[in-house]
Every structure is written in C-alpha cells, then in structure tokens.
mmCIF file of C-alpha atoms and ligand atoms in Angstrom:
data_model
loop_
_atom_site.group_PDB
_atom_site.id
_atom_site.type_symbol
_atom_site.label_atom_id
_atom_site.label_comp_id
_atom_site.label_asym_id
_atom_site.label_seq_id
_atom_site.Cartn_x
_atom_site.Cartn_y
_atom_site.Cartn_z
ATOM 1 C CA MET A 1 0.000 0.000 0.000
ATOM 2 C CA ASN A 2 1.323 3.421 -0.835
ATOM 3 C CA TYR A 3 -0.686 6.447 0.276
ATOM 4 C CA PRO A 4 0.821 9.867 -0.287
ATOM 5 C CA SER A 5 2.390 11.082 2.932
ATOM 6 C CA ASP A 6 2.913 14.742 2.362
ATOM 7 C CA GLY A 7 0.892 16.386 -0.338
ATOM 8 C CA ASN A 8 0.592 15.268 -3.922
ATOM 9 C CA GLU A 9 3.794 13.353 -4.746
ATOM 10 C CA THR A 10 1.853 10.398 -6.016
ATOM 11 C CA ILE A 11 -1.642 8.941 -6.172
ATOM 12 C CA PRO A 12 -2.832 6.347 -3.596
ATOM 13 C CA THR A 13 -2.415 2.744 -4.721
ATOM 14 C CA ASP A 14 -3.947 -0.283 -3.029
ATOM 15 C CA PHE A 15 -4.564 -2.848 -5.745
ATOM 16 C CA ASP A 16 -1.406 -4.932 -6.070
ATOM 17 C CA ASP A 17 -3.377 -8.140 -5.397
ATOM 18 C CA VAL A 18 -5.958 -7.483 -8.130
ATOM 19 C CA VAL A 19 -5.205 -9.445 -11.319
ATOM 20 C CA GLN A 20 -4.366 -7.102 -14.180
ATOM 21 C CA GLN A 21 -6.886 -7.599 -17.007
ATOM 22 C CA VAL A 22 -6.249 -6.477 -20.542
ATOM 23 C CA SER A 23 -9.048 -5.068 -22.642
ATOM 24 C CA THR A 24 -7.734 -3.242 -25.627
ATOM 25 C CA GLY A 25 -9.773 -4.565 -28.540
ATOM 26 C CA SER A 26 -8.138 -4.985 -31.906
ATOM 27 C CA LEU A 27 -7.478 -2.599 -34.748
ATOM 28 C CA ALA A 28 -10.818 -2.486 -36.525
ATOM 29 C CA HIS A 29 -9.717 -0.552 -39.580
ATOM 30 C CA GLN A 30 -9.383 -2.335 -42.908
ATOM 31 C CA LYS A 31 -8.201 0.668 -44.897
ATOM 32 C CA ILE A 32 -4.819 1.408 -43.347
ATOM 33 C CA ASP A 33 -3.037 2.116 -46.655
ATOM 34 C CA GLU A 34 -5.821 4.364 -47.884
ATOM 35 C CA LEU A 35 -5.850 6.385 -44.645
ATOM 36 C CA LEU A 36 -2.063 6.705 -44.595
ATOM 37 C CA HIS A 37 -2.101 8.111 -48.128
ATOM 38 C CA GLU A 38 -4.973 10.425 -47.233
ATOM 39 C CA ALA A 39 -3.059 11.854 -44.251
ATOM 40 C CA HIS A 40 0.158 12.215 -46.261
ATOM 41 C CA GLU A 41 -1.580 14.057 -49.070
ATOM 42 C CA ARG A 42 -3.575 16.244 -46.734
ATOM 43 C CA TYR A 43 -0.588 17.575 -44.799
ATOM 44 C CA SER A 44 2.298 17.492 -47.305
ATOM 45 C CA ASP A 45 1.993 21.195 -48.100
ATOM 46 C CA VAL A 46 1.977 22.392 -44.484
ATOM 47 C CA ASP A 47 5.096 24.507 -44.023
ATOM 48 C CA ASP A 48 4.841 25.603 -40.377
ATOM 49 C CA GLY A 49 7.624 24.913 -37.901
ATOM 50 C CA LEU A 50 11.376 25.419 -37.617
ATOM 51 C CA LEU A 51 14.374 23.101 -37.831
ATOM 52 C CA ALA A 52 16.285 22.223 -34.634
ATOM 53 C CA HIS A 53 19.202 24.636 -35.151
ATOM 54 C CA TYR A 54 20.541 24.204 -31.621
ATOM 55 C CA ILE A 55 22.162 20.979 -32.824
ATOM 56 C CA PRO A 56 24.045 22.435 -35.830
ATOM 57 C CA ILE A 57 23.720 19.466 -38.190
ATOM 58 C CA LEU A 58 19.944 19.177 -37.651
ATOM 59 C CA GLY A 59 19.610 22.741 -38.949
ATOM 60 C CA HIS A 60 20.592 21.407 -42.393
ATOM 61 C CA ALA A 61 17.827 18.794 -42.664
ATOM 62 C CA ASP A 62 15.559 18.784 -45.724
ATOM 63 C CA PRO A 63 12.314 20.341 -44.416
ATOM 64 C CA ASP A 64 10.239 18.658 -47.134
ATOM 65 C CA LEU A 65 10.897 15.080 -46.071
ATOM 66 C CA PHE A 66 7.637 13.510 -44.887
ATOM 67 C CA ALA A 67 6.993 9.892 -43.953
ATOM 68 C CA ILE A 68 4.204 7.974 -42.244
ATOM 69 C CA ALA A 69 4.376 4.267 -41.409
ATOM 70 C CA MET A 70 2.074 2.054 -39.401
ATOM 71 C CA SER A 71 2.873 -1.332 -37.950
ATOM 72 C CA HIS A 72 0.028 -3.588 -36.942
ATOM 73 C CA VAL A 73 0.538 -5.991 -34.026
ATOM 74 C CA GLY A 74 -0.322 -8.732 -36.532
ATOM 75 C CA GLY A 75 3.035 -8.061 -38.218
ATOM 76 C CA SER A 76 2.062 -6.056 -41.325
ATOM 77 C CA VAL A 77 3.801 -2.711 -41.893
ATOM 78 C CA HIS A 78 2.252 -0.017 -44.103
ATOM 79 C CA GLU A 79 4.136 3.021 -45.372
ATOM 80 C CA VAL A 80 3.807 6.202 -47.389
ATOM 81 C CA GLY A 81 6.376 8.893 -48.273
ATOM 82 C CA ASP A 82 10.045 8.907 -47.250
ATOM 83 C CA CYS A 83 9.798 5.884 -44.955
ATOM 84 C CA GLN A 84 13.283 4.579 -45.746
ATOM 85 C CA HIS A 85 15.009 7.907 -45.062
ATOM 86 C CA GLU A 86 17.280 7.595 -42.013
ATOM 87 C CA PHE A 87 17.357 10.270 -39.307
ATOM 88 C CA SER A 88 18.714 10.306 -35.750
ATOM 89 C CA ILE A 89 16.241 8.924 -33.242
ATOM 90 C CA GLN A 90 16.968 11.698 -30.672
ATOM 91 C CA SER A 91 14.585 11.788 -27.709
ATOM 92 C CA ILE A 92 12.524 8.871 -28.947
ATOM 93 C CA ALA A 93 15.362 6.660 -27.678
ATOM 94 C CA LYS A 94 14.426 7.721 -24.143
ATOM 95 C CA MET A 95 11.263 5.646 -24.239
ATOM 96 C CA PHE A 96 13.024 2.449 -25.311
ATOM 97 C CA VAL A 97 15.993 2.912 -22.976
ATOM 98 C CA TYR A 98 13.553 3.438 -20.127
ATOM 99 C CA ALA A 99 11.794 0.158 -21.032
ATOM 100 C CA LEU A 100 15.135 -1.694 -21.033
ATOM 101 C CA VAL A 101 16.057 -0.208 -17.650
ATOM 102 C CA VAL A 102 12.687 -1.081 -16.070
ATOM 103 C CA GLN A 103 13.085 -4.599 -17.448
ATOM 104 C CA GLU A 104 16.499 -4.814 -15.755
ATOM 105 C CA HIS A 105 15.843 -3.133 -12.401
ATOM 106 C CA GLY A 106 12.072 -3.384 -11.895
ATOM 107 C CA ARG A 107 9.509 -0.584 -11.908
ATOM 108 C CA GLU A 108 9.828 0.569 -8.292
ATOM 109 C CA VAL A 109 13.604 1.006 -8.266
ATOM 110 C CA VAL A 110 13.423 3.105 -11.424
ATOM 111 C CA ARG A 111 10.400 5.011 -10.225
ATOM 112 C CA GLU A 112 12.150 5.938 -6.994
ATOM 113 C CA ARG A 113 15.318 7.094 -8.764
ATOM 114 C CA ILE A 114 13.716 8.823 -11.774
ATOM 115 C CA GLY A 115 9.946 9.354 -11.249
ATOM 116 C CA VAL A 116 7.051 9.378 -13.716
ATOM 117 C CA ASN A 117 5.457 12.804 -13.326
ATOM 118 C CA ASN A 118 5.404 15.541 -15.918
ATOM 119 C CA THR A 119 7.890 18.318 -15.191
ATOM 120 C CA GLY A 120 5.769 20.876 -17.081
ATOM 121 C CA MET A 121 9.018 22.353 -18.395
ATOM 122 C CA PRO A 122 11.053 22.161 -21.587
ATOM 123 C CA PHE A 123 12.908 18.917 -22.279
ATOM 124 C CA ASN A 124 16.345 20.362 -21.462
ATOM 125 C CA SER A 125 15.289 22.231 -18.323
ATOM 126 C CA VAL A 126 17.842 22.675 -15.547
ATOM 127 C CA MET A 127 15.237 24.430 -13.424
ATOM 128 C CA ALA A 128 13.029 21.322 -13.321
ATOM 129 C CA VAL A 129 15.858 19.500 -11.532
ATOM 130 C CA GLU A 130 16.528 22.338 -9.097
ATOM 131 C CA LEU A 131 12.857 22.854 -8.263
ATOM 132 C CA ASN A 132 12.480 19.192 -7.366
ATOM 133 C CA ASN A 133 15.521 18.835 -5.101
ATOM 134 C CA GLY A 134 17.499 17.058 -7.764
ATOM 135 C CA HIS A 135 14.806 14.504 -8.577
ATOM 136 C CA PRO A 136 14.638 14.146 -12.367
ATOM 137 C CA MET A 137 10.836 13.541 -12.178
ATOM 138 C CA ASN A 138 10.432 11.902 -15.589
ATOM 139 C CA PRO A 139 12.471 9.596 -17.861
ATOM 140 C CA MET A 140 11.301 11.384 -21.048
ATOM 141 C CA VAL A 141 13.093 14.689 -20.400
ATOM 142 C CA ASN A 142 16.864 15.024 -20.651
ATOM 143 C CA ALA A 143 17.651 14.956 -16.912
ATOM 144 C CA GLY A 144 15.597 11.811 -16.305
ATOM 145 C CA ALA A 145 16.867 10.224 -19.499
ATOM 146 C CA ILE A 146 20.539 10.813 -18.657
ATOM 147 C CA ALA A 147 20.000 9.274 -15.202
ATOM 148 C CA THR A 148 18.060 6.388 -16.792
ATOM 149 C CA THR A 149 20.794 5.698 -19.354
ATOM 150 C CA GLU A 150 23.289 5.435 -16.509
ATOM 151 C CA MET A 151 21.213 2.521 -15.142
ATOM 152 C CA ILE A 152 21.701 0.437 -18.305
ATOM 153 C CA PRO A 153 23.732 -2.647 -17.349
ATOM 154 C CA GLY A 154 27.458 -2.604 -18.151
ATOM 155 C CA ARG A 155 30.550 -1.885 -16.101
ATOM 156 C CA THR A 156 32.090 0.427 -18.689
ATOM 157 C CA SER A 157 30.557 3.135 -20.867
ATOM 158 C CA ALA A 158 31.438 1.081 -23.940
ATOM 159 C CA LYS A 159 29.488 -1.880 -22.568
ATOM 160 C CA LYS A 160 26.506 0.309 -21.619
ATOM 161 C CA TRP A 161 26.489 1.799 -25.120
ATOM 162 C CA GLU A 162 26.611 -1.658 -26.699
ATOM 163 C CA ASN A 163 23.658 -2.733 -24.543
ATOM 164 C CA VAL A 164 21.650 0.352 -25.511
ATOM 165 C CA ARG A 165 22.327 -0.261 -29.187
ATOM 166 C CA ALA A 166 21.508 -3.973 -28.965
ATOM 167 C CA GLY A 167 18.302 -3.262 -27.035
ATOM 168 C CA LEU A 168 17.024 -0.614 -29.436
ATOM 169 C CA SER A 169 17.987 -2.821 -32.381
ATOM 170 C CA ALA A 170 15.852 -5.627 -30.927
ATOM 171 C CA PHE A 171 12.901 -3.213 -30.777
ATOM 172 C CA ALA A 172 13.501 -2.308 -34.437
ATOM 173 C CA GLY A 173 14.225 -5.859 -35.588
ATOM 174 C CA ARG A 174 17.408 -4.822 -37.355
ATOM 175 C CA GLN A 175 20.886 -3.651 -36.388
ATOM 176 C CA LEU A 176 20.743 0.124 -35.859
ATOM 177 C CA THR A 177 23.881 2.183 -36.540
ATOM 178 C CA LEU A 178 25.312 5.375 -35.097
ATOM 179 C CA ASP A 179 25.195 8.529 -37.214
ATOM 180 C CA ASP A 180 28.787 9.703 -36.665
ATOM 181 C CA ASP A 181 28.118 13.221 -37.956
ATOM 182 C CA VAL A 182 25.143 13.776 -35.650
ATOM 183 C CA TYR A 183 27.096 12.341 -32.716
ATOM 184 C CA ALA A 184 30.029 14.690 -33.448
ATOM 185 C CA SER A 185 27.788 17.732 -33.950
ATOM 186 C CA GLU A 186 25.844 17.053 -30.785
ATOM 187 C CA SER A 187 28.941 16.271 -28.700
ATOM 188 C CA GLU A 188 30.366 19.668 -29.629
ATOM 189 C CA SER A 189 27.214 21.539 -28.659
ATOM 190 C CA ASN A 190 25.797 19.731 -25.624
ATOM 191 C CA GLU A 191 27.130 21.873 -22.778
ATOM 192 C CA ARG A 192 23.646 22.086 -21.345
ATOM 193 C CA ASN A 193 23.266 18.317 -21.086
ATOM 194 C CA LYS A 194 26.700 18.153 -19.442
ATOM 195 C CA ALA A 195 25.515 20.749 -16.932
ATOM 196 C CA VAL A 196 22.390 18.684 -16.258
ATOM 197 C CA GLY A 197 24.585 15.580 -15.798
ATOM 198 C CA ARG A 198 26.819 17.343 -13.291
ATOM 199 C CA LEU A 199 23.795 18.728 -11.449
ATOM 200 C CA LEU A 200 22.330 15.224 -11.186
ATOM 201 C CA LYS A 201 25.670 13.978 -9.871
ATOM 202 C CA SER A 202 25.642 16.687 -7.193
ATOM 203 C CA TYR A 203 22.266 15.339 -6.061
ATOM 204 C CA ARG A 204 23.570 11.740 -6.248
ATOM 205 C CA ARG A 205 21.067 10.758 -8.909
ATOM 206 C CA ILE A 206 24.025 9.620 -11.007
ATOM 207 C CA GLU A 207 26.460 7.197 -9.369
ATOM 208 C CA GLY A 208 29.406 7.202 -11.792
ATOM 209 C CA ASP A 209 31.010 9.792 -14.060
ATOM 210 C CA PRO A 210 28.267 12.214 -15.201
ATOM 211 C CA LEU A 211 30.061 13.077 -18.439
ATOM 212 C CA ALA A 212 30.322 9.388 -19.316
ATOM 213 C CA ALA A 213 26.552 9.081 -18.762
ATOM 214 C CA VAL A 214 25.953 12.104 -21.008
ATOM 215 C CA ASP A 215 28.200 10.576 -23.661
ATOM 216 C CA VAL A 216 26.200 7.313 -23.795
ATOM 217 C CA TYR A 217 23.012 9.412 -23.829
ATOM 218 C CA THR A 218 24.355 11.469 -26.760
ATOM 219 C CA ARG A 219 25.195 8.290 -28.664
ATOM 220 C CA GLN A 220 21.728 6.858 -28.080
ATOM 221 C CA CYS A 221 20.210 10.079 -29.488
ATOM 222 C CA SER A 222 22.431 9.699 -32.572
ATOM 223 C CA LEU A 223 21.241 6.222 -33.562
ATOM 224 C CA ASN A 224 19.737 6.235 -37.037
ATOM 225 C CA VAL A 225 16.195 5.020 -37.641
ATOM 226 C CA THR A 226 13.507 5.383 -40.308
ATOM 227 C CA ALA A 227 9.775 6.049 -39.907
ATOM 228 C CA TYR A 228 9.342 2.354 -40.736
ATOM 229 C CA ASP A 229 11.658 1.427 -37.838
ATOM 230 C CA LEU A 230 9.733 3.709 -35.470
ATOM 231 C CA ALA A 231 6.465 2.008 -36.402
ATOM 232 C CA VAL A 232 7.925 -1.436 -35.672
ATOM 233 C CA MET A 233 9.633 -0.284 -32.457
ATOM 234 C CA GLY A 234 6.387 1.273 -31.236
ATOM 235 C CA ALA A 235 4.382 -1.777 -32.260
ATOM 236 C CA THR A 236 6.648 -3.888 -30.037
ATOM 237 C CA LEU A 237 5.438 -1.798 -27.092
ATOM 238 C CA ALA A 238 1.856 -2.150 -28.378
ATOM 239 C CA ASP A 239 2.268 -5.921 -28.624
ATOM 240 C CA GLY A 240 3.131 -6.730 -25.011
ATOM 241 C CA GLY A 241 6.881 -6.525 -25.682
ATOM 242 C CA VAL A 242 7.088 -8.940 -28.634
ATOM 243 C CA ASN A 243 8.364 -7.490 -31.904
ATOM 244 C CA PRO A 244 5.458 -8.279 -34.270
ATOM 245 C CA VAL A 245 7.750 -8.579 -37.295
ATOM 246 C CA THR A 246 10.588 -10.724 -35.896
ATOM 247 C CA GLY A 247 8.558 -12.492 -33.206
ATOM 248 C CA GLN A 248 11.332 -11.799 -30.656
ATOM 249 C CA ARG A 249 10.359 -10.931 -27.081
ATOM 250 C CA VAL A 250 12.216 -7.736 -26.167
ATOM 251 C CA VAL A 251 10.663 -6.763 -22.797
ATOM 252 C CA ASP A 252 7.811 -8.021 -20.611
ATOM 253 C CA ALA A 253 4.218 -6.908 -21.112
ATOM 254 C CA ASP A 254 4.188 -5.151 -17.721
ATOM 255 C CA VAL A 255 7.210 -3.116 -18.761
ATOM 256 C CA CYS A 256 5.353 -1.943 -21.889
ATOM 257 C CA ARG A 257 2.394 -0.873 -19.781
ATOM 258 C CA ASP A 258 4.594 1.103 -17.364
ATOM 259 C CA THR A 259 6.613 2.661 -20.165
ATOM 260 C CA LEU A 260 3.521 3.842 -22.024
ATOM 261 C CA ALA A 261 2.163 5.416 -18.835
ATOM 262 C CA ALA A 262 5.403 7.387 -18.402
ATOM 263 C CA VAL A 263 5.299 8.374 -22.076
ATOM 264 C CA ALA A 264 1.683 9.543 -21.796
ATOM 265 C CA THR A 265 2.634 12.047 -19.078
ATOM 266 C CA SER A 266 5.588 13.565 -20.866
ATOM 267 C CA GLY A 267 6.307 12.151 -24.337
ATOM 268 C CA LEU A 268 5.558 15.495 -25.978
ATOM 269 C CA TYR A 269 7.035 17.526 -23.109
ATOM 270 C CA GLU A 270 4.983 20.492 -21.952
ATOM 271 C CA HIS A 271 2.383 19.769 -24.646
ATOM 272 C CA SER A 272 1.692 16.250 -23.410
ATOM 273 C CA GLY A 273 -1.614 17.168 -21.751
ATOM 274 C CA ASP A 274 -2.936 18.814 -24.879
ATOM 275 C CA TRP A 275 -1.750 15.869 -26.921
ATOM 276 C CA LEU A 276 -3.647 13.364 -24.764
ATOM 277 C CA PHE A 277 -6.702 15.598 -24.800
ATOM 278 C CA GLU A 278 -6.733 15.842 -28.580
ATOM 279 C CA ILE A 279 -5.195 12.594 -29.786
ATOM 280 C CA GLY A 280 -5.553 10.216 -26.849
ATOM 281 C CA ILE A 281 -2.619 7.831 -27.354
ATOM 282 C CA PRO A 282 0.873 7.901 -25.819
ATOM 283 C CA ALA A 283 3.488 9.303 -28.180
ATOM 284 C CA LYS A 284 7.171 10.193 -28.055
ATOM 285 C CA SER A 285 8.876 12.821 -30.171
ATOM 286 C CA GLY A 286 12.455 13.692 -31.061
ATOM 287 C CA VAL A 287 14.047 16.943 -32.285
ATOM 288 C CA SER A 288 15.097 15.532 -35.651
ATOM 289 C CA GLY A 289 11.367 15.370 -36.494
ATOM 290 C CA GLY A 290 10.227 11.861 -35.638
ATOM 291 C CA ILE A 291 7.214 10.909 -33.532
ATOM 292 C CA VAL A 292 6.038 7.431 -32.639
ATOM 293 C CA ALA A 293 2.510 6.946 -31.288
ATOM 294 C CA ILE A 294 1.380 3.713 -29.702
ATOM 295 C CA ALA A 295 -2.106 2.208 -29.616
ATOM 296 C CA PRO A 296 -1.805 -0.665 -27.088
ATOM 297 C CA GLY A 297 -2.971 -4.003 -28.470
ATOM 298 C CA LYS A 298 -3.393 -2.481 -31.924
ATOM 299 C CA GLY A 299 -0.201 -1.113 -33.399
ATOM 300 C CA ALA A 300 1.947 1.993 -33.746
ATOM 301 C CA ILE A 301 2.460 4.885 -36.112
ATOM 302 C CA GLY A 302 5.919 6.277 -36.915
ATOM 303 C CA ALA A 303 5.889 9.690 -38.603
ATOM 304 C CA PHE A 304 8.739 11.960 -39.670
ATOM 305 C CA SER A 305 9.010 15.566 -40.868
ATOM 306 C CA PRO A 306 11.847 17.835 -39.625
ATOM 307 C CA PRO A 307 10.150 21.223 -38.912
ATOM 308 C CA LEU A 308 9.189 21.535 -35.224
ATOM 309 C CA ASP A 309 6.778 23.514 -33.062
ATOM 310 C CA ILE A 310 7.841 25.552 -30.036
ATOM 311 C CA ALA A 311 8.059 22.513 -27.719
ATOM 312 C CA GLY A 312 10.284 20.636 -30.190
ATOM 313 C CA ASN A 313 7.628 18.340 -31.673
ATOM 314 C CA SER A 314 7.313 17.777 -35.443
ATOM 315 C CA VAL A 315 4.372 19.777 -36.786
ATOM 316 C CA LYS A 316 3.444 17.467 -39.653
ATOM 317 C CA ALA A 317 4.035 14.256 -37.704
ATOM 318 C CA GLN A 318 1.569 15.497 -35.069
ATOM 319 C CA LEU A 319 -1.014 16.320 -37.722
ATOM 320 C CA ALA A 320 -0.643 12.979 -39.473
ATOM 321 C CA ILE A 321 -0.888 10.958 -36.274
ATOM 322 C CA GLY A 322 -3.843 13.018 -35.049
ATOM 323 C CA HIS A 323 -5.647 12.356 -38.296
ATOM 324 C CA LEU A 324 -5.013 8.631 -38.168
ATOM 325 C CA SER A 325 -5.911 8.352 -34.489
ATOM 326 C CA ARG A 326 -9.304 9.855 -35.223
ATOM 327 C CA ALA A 327 -9.935 7.997 -38.449
ATOM 328 C CA MET A 328 -8.981 4.646 -36.957
ATOM 329 C CA GLY A 329 -10.587 5.142 -33.553
ATOM 330 C CA LEU A 330 -7.319 4.849 -31.631
ATOM 331 C CA ASN A 331 -8.106 7.324 -28.812
ATOM 332 C CA LEU A 332 -7.833 5.376 -25.552
ATOM 333 C CA PHE A 333 -10.342 7.615 -23.788
ATOM 334 C CA ALA A 334 -13.113 7.455 -26.372
ATOM 335 C CA SER A 335 -16.131 5.204 -25.918
ATOM 336 C CA ALA A 336 -19.647 4.902 -27.301
ATOM 337 C CA PRO A 337 -22.705 3.521 -25.484
ATOM 338 C CA GLU A 338 -22.662 -0.261 -25.715
ATOM 339 C CA LYS A 339 -26.263 -0.295 -27.016
ATOM 340 C CA SER A 340 -25.547 1.925 -30.000
ATOM 341 C CA LEU A 341 -22.633 -0.272 -31.014
ATOM 342 C CA LEU A 342 -24.834 -3.368 -30.825
ATOM 343 C CA ALA A 343 -27.522 -1.650 -32.904
ATOM 344 C CA LYS A 344 -24.929 -0.710 -35.522
ATOM 345 C CA ALA A 345 -23.849 -4.290 -35.720
ATOM 346 C CA GLY A 346 -27.486 -5.276 -36.315
ATOM 347 C CA ARG A 347 -27.774 -6.985 -32.961
ATOM 348 C CA GLY A 348 -29.578 -4.242 -30.992
HETATM 349 N N1 LIG B 1 19.735 14.958 -28.212
HETATM 350 C C1 LIG B 1 18.755 15.958 -27.933
HETATM 351 C C2 LIG B 1 19.137 16.735 -26.685
HETATM 352 O O1 LIG B 1 19.572 16.150 -25.756
HETATM 353 C C3 LIG B 1 17.428 15.291 -27.765
HETATM 354 C C4 LIG B 1 16.324 16.261 -27.475
HETATM 355 C C5 LIG B 1 15.036 15.892 -28.137
HETATM 356 O O2 LIG B 1 14.957 15.090 -29.070
HETATM 357 N N2 LIG B 1 13.996 16.556 -27.693
HETATM 358 O O3 LIG B 1 19.027 17.931 -26.625
#
C-alpha cells in the first residue's frame, strides 16, 4: 500500500493483489493504406515549424521530407512517403531505454530514482531538476533520461552503449547504426546536457562519471532510424513486448504498460496534456522530427518531418498521427454507449 504522505507526490495505490486484465480490442480498420495516403496528401503542403538549429547538423535537414508508417501488431507494416530515409532517433530513444532499464531493475527502483510525473518544463530544463531537489521527475526529459541511461547494465561506458544499441535494435528488428556526424555535432554543442549531468551527480542521482553518462546518452540520441523502424519499435510496445515482425520478445508486457504510462505524461514535453486531450494515445517525439505513437494491443504509427513547433515536436508528424488516431478510432479515452454499437452491428 502506498498512500501519499505529504501532499501530492503520487496517487494512492492499493490494488497490487488485483489481477491485471487487458481489454484493448483490436485494430478495426481495414483501410490502413488508404488512410495513410490520405493523411500524407492532406498535410504534405503544411510549411509551419522550424528546424532544430541548436544541434548544428539538424539545422541542415531537408524540411520537405515527410513519412508515415504504421505497424500492426499482426506483423504487417504499411508506409507512405520517405519511410526509408534515415534520421537520428533523438529523444525517442528515451522511451526504449527506459523500457530496457525497467526490465532490468524493476519498476519501483526506477520510479524511486527517476519518477514518472510531468515536469511541465522544456525537455532540457535545468530548473526542473533544481525545483524538485534534484529529482529528475520523468524519464522522457533530458535529466531523467541521462539518469536512466546510466542505469543500463554494463561496467564500462562502452558496454553500456553496446547494450543500448543492442536493445534498441531488438525493438527495431534490425541492427541500428550510429550517425557519426550527428554524434560529433551534438557532442560539440551539448554543454547544457553536461551541466544537467553534473547537477544530477551533485544530487547523487548519477552514481558514476556524469560526463560518461551524457556521452552514452548522446550516442543513443544519434542512432539512425527510419519512420518504418519507429512504427515497428512502437508496435513492439503495443504488442506486449514482442516485436510483431521478428517475433522476438524484447521486454515483458508489464514493462510496456509502465513505459507507455510514463510516455503519456511527458512524451511530448509540456504539450503532453494537450496531446492526450486531442489525440488520446501515448506518443514520443524527437528533435530531428520523428514521432512514434502507440495504440496498445493495436499497433503503432511512426511519422517523420523535420520542422518543429515551439516545444520541439514535429508539426506534420503530429497532424498525421492526429488524423489517423481519429480515423482509426485509436483514442484510448473514447467510448460509445454499448447499445448503439450493438444496434450498428445489427444486434440491438
Ligand atoms: N539529443 C537531444 C538533446 O539532448 C534530444 C532532445 C530531443 O529530441 N527533444 O538535446
């Protein structure tokens, strides 16, 4: 039992002995390809948003690239646009690294060290750490992600990095490679992340060398993926931890559930509440322009377009995923009266 002791740190929980049931339904939509094309066509001409110039090399991306892919838990992958174009995964890695770390250490150890609440602040906020007495609060913002990466098994940084790469590759179902140019560009311009690392060390949220932790974190952000990869990686989280294309179990089903809860609170940073309100499925974005959105038990959408909104989320990827979530009925919070559904099916 875990009732909050002093204020609103967490919600009361008293249901550990209740068997967890799963009731997600299956993806009802037959016209996935048609809807993907519809969304791609509808938003291709949108030219809002700015490139992520704070990482120099990302400021040179082609703003017209646009890809949407969807992977069904049944194993089929659908794609439209530049789905084979590789880009650095950036913050989307945080979600998968978190899953690997929860798998290794268990949910409570990671929850205690990192937390799962929204910081309400930008992804690279130093203030969020200071305001919370050094507690990173959430694994989807840089502070929490750097501390999470440090918990990846491996006695040396090289071993930790190899484990991150192998783990993310298992989610994707293929060997992912480092983008050396992005890694170099980011390593030369990541003073802020180094400051966050050192701050975390001062609060003992990082045990070893903070700059080594930031280096593994920077490498994980520089792994190359495609929109197709994102769809498959997300679908692995939608499929109880089994990659629907390779059939390999990557993490446990409980780990997927916990990871998606953490992603729902903060996957799109300070816009995460609005995102849930409008779109209704957990999603994680990265500053190179990728977003992956997960519909548990159904599948996942990977979308990519480099121009970003003010919070650092791809404008077109948000539009495309929003469209598909509505058209396919993916919103987790939506329901219709049981009777009207039965009547529609001719059984009312
Ligand atoms: N590598 C980027 C950073 O640490 C990731 C940020 C992001 O994708 N939002 O600044």
